Amino acid sequence: MLDDYKKIGIGLTGFGMLFMVFGVVFLFDRGMLAMGNLLFLSGVTLVIGAKKTLKFFSARRKIKGSSCFFGGILLVLYGYTFFGIILEGFGFLNLFGDFFPIAINFLRRLPVIGTVLNMPGPQQLVDKFLIQRRLPV
């Protein structure tokens, strides 16, 4: 069961992602991108808690991704939106890259999206980008 803070956090994270997409669609609008960053970070903080958020972003193996992500946010705030989004995207992939295989496997189990992702063309494309860790047998 989700408490109210987690429900609000999920909404804020979703709106943050939406604002980020609209900021890119509207030719790297600085205000939309900054609002998306703010909503995304506050949403993540509400979902997993302040201590766990700080622990996540300051973990030793994620320090490169965190520095790129926050450096990208600073570039966006200073007006260099194109370079900020590129740097932020690189940091995002380094921070949340381990989560993508889990998300793709979840999406493959959904009725409509799963059917599309399990078709031969999209399945090969998605499998190509997913890093599967297998035991060397």
PDB file of C-alpha atoms in Angstrom:
ATOM      1  CA  MET A   1       0.000   0.000   0.000  1.00  0.00           C
ATOM      2  CA  LEU A   2       1.301   3.420  -0.920  1.00  0.00           C
ATOM      3  CA  ASP A   3       1.139   6.250   1.551  1.00  0.00           C
ATOM      4  CA  ASP A   4       0.256   9.788   0.474  1.00  0.00           C
ATOM      5  CA  TYR A   5       3.870  10.941   0.182  1.00  0.00           C
ATOM      6  CA  LYS A   6       4.708   8.179  -2.281  1.00  0.00           C
ATOM      7  CA  LYS A   7       1.587   8.878  -4.342  1.00  0.00           C
ATOM      8  CA  ILE A   8       2.486  12.564  -4.539  1.00  0.00           C
ATOM      9  CA  GLY A   9       6.107  11.629  -5.327  1.00  0.00           C
ATOM     10  CA  ILE A  10       5.063   9.394  -8.212  1.00  0.00           C
ATOM     11  CA  GLY A  11       2.924  12.216  -9.589  1.00  0.00           C
ATOM     12  CA  LEU A  12       5.729  14.754  -9.242  1.00  0.00           C
ATOM     13  CA  THR A  13       8.212  12.416 -10.917  1.00  0.00           C
ATOM     14  CA  GLY A  14       5.793  11.813 -13.790  1.00  0.00           C
ATOM     15  CA  PHE A  15       5.145  15.518 -14.244  1.00  0.00           C
ATOM     16  CA  GLY A  16       8.885  16.150 -14.101  1.00  0.00           C
ATOM     17  CA  MET A  17       9.477  13.715 -16.930  1.00  0.00           C
ATOM     18  CA  LEU A  18       6.577  15.275 -18.873  1.00  0.00           C
ATOM     19  CA  PHE A  19       7.989  18.779 -18.411  1.00  0.00           C
ATOM     20  CA  MET A  20      11.401  17.532 -19.548  1.00  0.00           C
ATOM     21  CA  VAL A  21       9.910  16.056 -22.728  1.00  0.00           C
ATOM     22  CA  PHE A  22       7.944  19.248 -23.438  1.00  0.00           C
ATOM     23  CA  GLY A  23      11.056  21.320 -22.734  1.00  0.00           C
ATOM     24  CA  VAL A  24      12.948  19.401 -25.414  1.00  0.00           C
ATOM     25  CA  VAL A  25      10.000  19.485 -27.836  1.00  0.00           C
ATOM     26  CA  PHE A  26       9.687  23.260 -27.407  1.00  0.00           C
ATOM     27  CA  LEU A  27      13.268  23.674 -28.610  1.00  0.00           C
ATOM     28  CA  PHE A  28      15.035  23.358 -25.269  1.00  0.00           C
ATOM     29  CA  ASP A  29      12.890  25.812 -23.345  1.00  0.00           C
ATOM     30  CA  ARG A  30      14.894  26.740 -20.260  1.00  0.00           C
ATOM     31  CA  GLY A  31      11.906  27.244 -17.957  1.00  0.00           C
ATOM     32  CA  MET A  32      10.251  23.941 -18.818  1.00  0.00           C
ATOM     33  CA  LEU A  33      13.500  22.018 -18.423  1.00  0.00           C
ATOM     34  CA  ALA A  34      14.273  23.662 -15.076  1.00  0.00           C
ATOM     35  CA  MET A  35      10.747  22.939 -13.816  1.00  0.00           C
ATOM     36  CA  GLY A  36      11.056  19.332 -15.013  1.00  0.00           C
ATOM     37  CA  ASN A  37      14.330  18.905 -13.132  1.00  0.00           C
ATOM     38  CA  LEU A  38      12.856  20.371  -9.961  1.00  0.00           C
ATOM     39  CA  LEU A  39       9.730  18.203 -10.129  1.00  0.00           C
ATOM     40  CA  PHE A  40      11.722  15.054 -10.929  1.00  0.00           C
ATOM     41  CA  LEU A  41      14.145  15.494  -8.033  1.00  0.00           C
ATOM     42  CA  SER A  42      11.418  16.369  -5.543  1.00  0.00           C
ATOM     43  CA  GLY A  43       9.344  13.406  -6.716  1.00  0.00           C
ATOM     44  CA  VAL A  44      12.214  10.960  -6.319  1.00  0.00           C
ATOM     45  CA  THR A  45      12.888  12.380  -2.863  1.00  0.00           C
ATOM     46  CA  LEU A  46       9.259  11.874  -1.816  1.00  0.00           C
ATOM     47  CA  VAL A  47       9.110   8.337  -3.214  1.00  0.00           C
ATOM     48  CA  ILE A  48      12.240   6.898  -1.600  1.00  0.00           C
ATOM     49  CA  GLY A  49      12.866   9.396   1.202  1.00  0.00           C
ATOM     50  CA  ALA A  50      15.465  12.084   1.761  1.00  0.00           C
ATOM     51  CA  LYS A  51      18.137   9.875   3.363  1.00  0.00           C
ATOM     52  CA  LYS A  52      17.899   7.192   0.698  1.00  0.00           C
ATOM     53  CA  THR A  53      17.966   9.814  -2.052  1.00  0.00           C
ATOM     54  CA  LEU A  54      21.121  11.353  -0.643  1.00  0.00           C
ATOM     55  CA  LYS A  55      22.629   7.888  -0.209  1.00  0.00           C
ATOM     56  CA  PHE A  56      21.688   6.946  -3.788  1.00  0.00           C
ATOM     57  CA  PHE A  57      23.195  10.039  -5.411  1.00  0.00           C
ATOM     58  CA  SER A  58      26.331   9.966  -3.272  1.00  0.00           C
ATOM     59  CA  ALA A  59      27.109   6.261  -3.664  1.00  0.00           C
ATOM     60  CA  ARG A  60      30.716   5.653  -4.668  1.00  0.00           C
ATOM     61  CA  ARG A  61      29.922   3.752  -7.856  1.00  0.00           C
ATOM     62  CA  LYS A  62      27.336   6.321  -8.968  1.00  0.00           C
ATOM     63  CA  ILE A  63      29.404   9.459  -8.364  1.00  0.00           C
ATOM     64  CA  LYS A  64      30.204   9.920 -12.083  1.00  0.00           C
ATOM     65  CA  GLY A  65      26.536   9.729 -13.010  1.00  0.00           C
ATOM     66  CA  SER A  66      25.521  12.036 -10.168  1.00  0.00           C
ATOM     67  CA  SER A  67      28.078  14.662 -11.078  1.00  0.00           C
ATOM     68  CA  CYS A  68      27.037  14.590 -14.735  1.00  0.00           C
ATOM     69  CA  PHE A  69      23.341  14.715 -13.821  1.00  0.00           C
ATOM     70  CA  PHE A  70      23.693  17.661 -11.446  1.00  0.00           C
ATOM     71  CA  GLY A  71      26.182  19.365 -13.765  1.00  0.00           C
ATOM     72  CA  GLY A  72      23.599  19.107 -16.536  1.00  0.00           C
ATOM     73  CA  ILE A  73      20.984  20.661 -14.269  1.00  0.00           C
ATOM     74  CA  LEU A  74      23.349  23.546 -13.540  1.00  0.00           C
ATOM     75  CA  LEU A  75      24.035  24.048 -17.250  1.00  0.00           C
ATOM     76  CA  VAL A  76      20.286  24.146 -17.920  1.00  0.00           C
ATOM     77  CA  LEU A  77      19.806  26.722 -15.169  1.00  0.00           C
ATOM     78  CA  TYR A  78      22.634  28.878 -16.560  1.00  0.00           C
ATOM     79  CA  GLY A  79      21.075  28.857 -20.034  1.00  0.00           C
ATOM     80  CA  TYR A  80      23.154  26.268 -21.888  1.00  0.00           C
ATOM     81  CA  THR A  81      20.150  24.006 -22.348  1.00  0.00           C
ATOM     82  CA  PHE A  82      21.368  21.845 -25.228  1.00  0.00           C
ATOM     83  CA  PHE A  83      24.641  20.900 -23.583  1.00  0.00           C
ATOM     84  CA  GLY A  84      22.919  20.604 -20.211  1.00  0.00           C
ATOM     85  CA  ILE A  85      20.401  18.076 -21.509  1.00  0.00           C
ATOM     86  CA  ILE A  86      23.139  16.016 -23.155  1.00  0.00           C
ATOM     87  CA  LEU A  87      25.179  15.961 -19.941  1.00  0.00           C
ATOM     88  CA  GLU A  88      22.077  15.302 -17.862  1.00  0.00           C
ATOM     89  CA  GLY A  89      21.044  12.424 -20.139  1.00  0.00           C
ATOM     90  CA  PHE A  90      24.479  10.843 -19.804  1.00  0.00           C
ATOM     91  CA  GLY A  91      24.244  11.135 -16.026  1.00  0.00           C
ATOM     92  CA  PHE A  92      20.701   9.751 -16.043  1.00  0.00           C
ATOM     93  CA  LEU A  93      21.801   6.697 -18.006  1.00  0.00           C
ATOM     94  CA  ASN A  94      24.687   6.104 -15.606  1.00  0.00           C
ATOM     95  CA  LEU A  95      22.470   6.518 -12.546  1.00  0.00           C
ATOM     96  CA  PHE A  96      19.390   4.581 -13.631  1.00  0.00           C
ATOM     97  CA  GLY A  97      20.863   2.243 -16.264  1.00  0.00           C
ATOM     98  CA  ASP A  98      20.599  -0.782 -13.977  1.00  0.00           C
ATOM     99  CA  PHE A  99      16.843  -0.254 -13.782  1.00  0.00           C
ATOM    100  CA  PHE A 100      16.157  -0.412 -17.538  1.00  0.00           C
ATOM    101  CA  PRO A 101      16.183  -4.241 -17.891  1.00  0.00           C
ATOM    102  CA  ILE A 102      13.680  -4.492 -15.038  1.00  0.00           C
ATOM    103  CA  ALA A 103      11.450  -1.845 -16.634  1.00  0.00           C
ATOM    104  CA  ILE A 104      11.605  -3.489 -20.073  1.00  0.00           C
ATOM    105  CA  ASN A 105      10.715  -6.897 -18.634  1.00  0.00           C
ATOM    106  CA  PHE A 106       7.774  -5.286 -16.822  1.00  0.00           C
ATOM    107  CA  LEU A 107       6.625  -3.583 -20.028  1.00  0.00           C
ATOM    108  CA  ARG A 108       6.838  -6.890 -21.905  1.00  0.00           C
ATOM    109  CA  ARG A 109       4.205  -8.321 -19.554  1.00  0.00           C
ATOM    110  CA  LEU A 110       1.668  -5.560 -20.243  1.00  0.00           C
ATOM    111  CA  PRO A 111      -1.139  -6.400 -22.698  1.00  0.00           C
ATOM    112  CA  VAL A 112      -0.667  -3.947 -25.590  1.00  0.00           C
ATOM    113  CA  ILE A 113       2.908  -2.763 -25.073  1.00  0.00           C
ATOM    114  CA  GLY A 114       4.082  -6.313 -24.397  1.00  0.00           C
ATOM    115  CA  THR A 115       2.642  -7.515 -27.694  1.00  0.00           C
ATOM    116  CA  VAL A 116       4.535  -4.796 -29.568  1.00  0.00           C
ATOM    117  CA  LEU A 117       7.790  -5.377 -27.668  1.00  0.00           C
ATOM    118  CA  ASN A 118       7.620  -9.141 -28.271  1.00  0.00           C
ATOM    119  CA  MET A 119       7.295  -8.783 -32.055  1.00  0.00           C
ATOM    120  CA  PRO A 120      10.434  -9.914 -33.925  1.00  0.00           C
ATOM    121  CA  GLY A 121      11.695  -6.451 -34.965  1.00  0.00           C
ATOM    122  CA  PRO A 122      11.246  -4.515 -31.702  1.00  0.00           C
ATOM    123  CA  GLN A 123      12.318  -7.530 -29.644  1.00  0.00           C
ATOM    124  CA  GLN A 124      15.682  -7.723 -31.406  1.00  0.00           C
ATOM    125  CA  LEU A 125      16.157  -3.964 -31.099  1.00  0.00           C
ATOM    126  CA  VAL A 126      15.346  -3.882 -27.377  1.00  0.00           C
ATOM    127  CA  ASP A 127      17.426  -6.991 -26.650  1.00  0.00           C
ATOM    128  CA  LYS A 128      20.375  -5.382 -28.430  1.00  0.00           C
ATOM    129  CA  PHE A 129      20.365  -2.409 -26.040  1.00  0.00           C
ATOM    130  CA  LEU A 130      19.746  -4.370 -22.856  1.00  0.00           C
ATOM    131  CA  ILE A 131      22.825  -5.621 -21.096  1.00  0.00           C
ATOM    132  CA  GLN A 132      22.103  -9.103 -19.885  1.00  0.00           C
ATOM    133  CA  ARG A 133      24.386 -10.390 -17.195  1.00  0.00           C
ATOM    134  CA  ARG A 134      24.842 -14.117 -17.623  1.00  0.00           C
ATOM    135  CA  LEU A 135      27.066 -16.509 -15.833  1.00  0.00           C
ATOM    136  CA  PRO A 136      30.046 -17.669 -17.907  1.00  0.00           C
ATOM    137  CA  VAL A 137      29.149 -21.342 -18.228  1.00  0.00           C
TER     138      VAL A 137
END
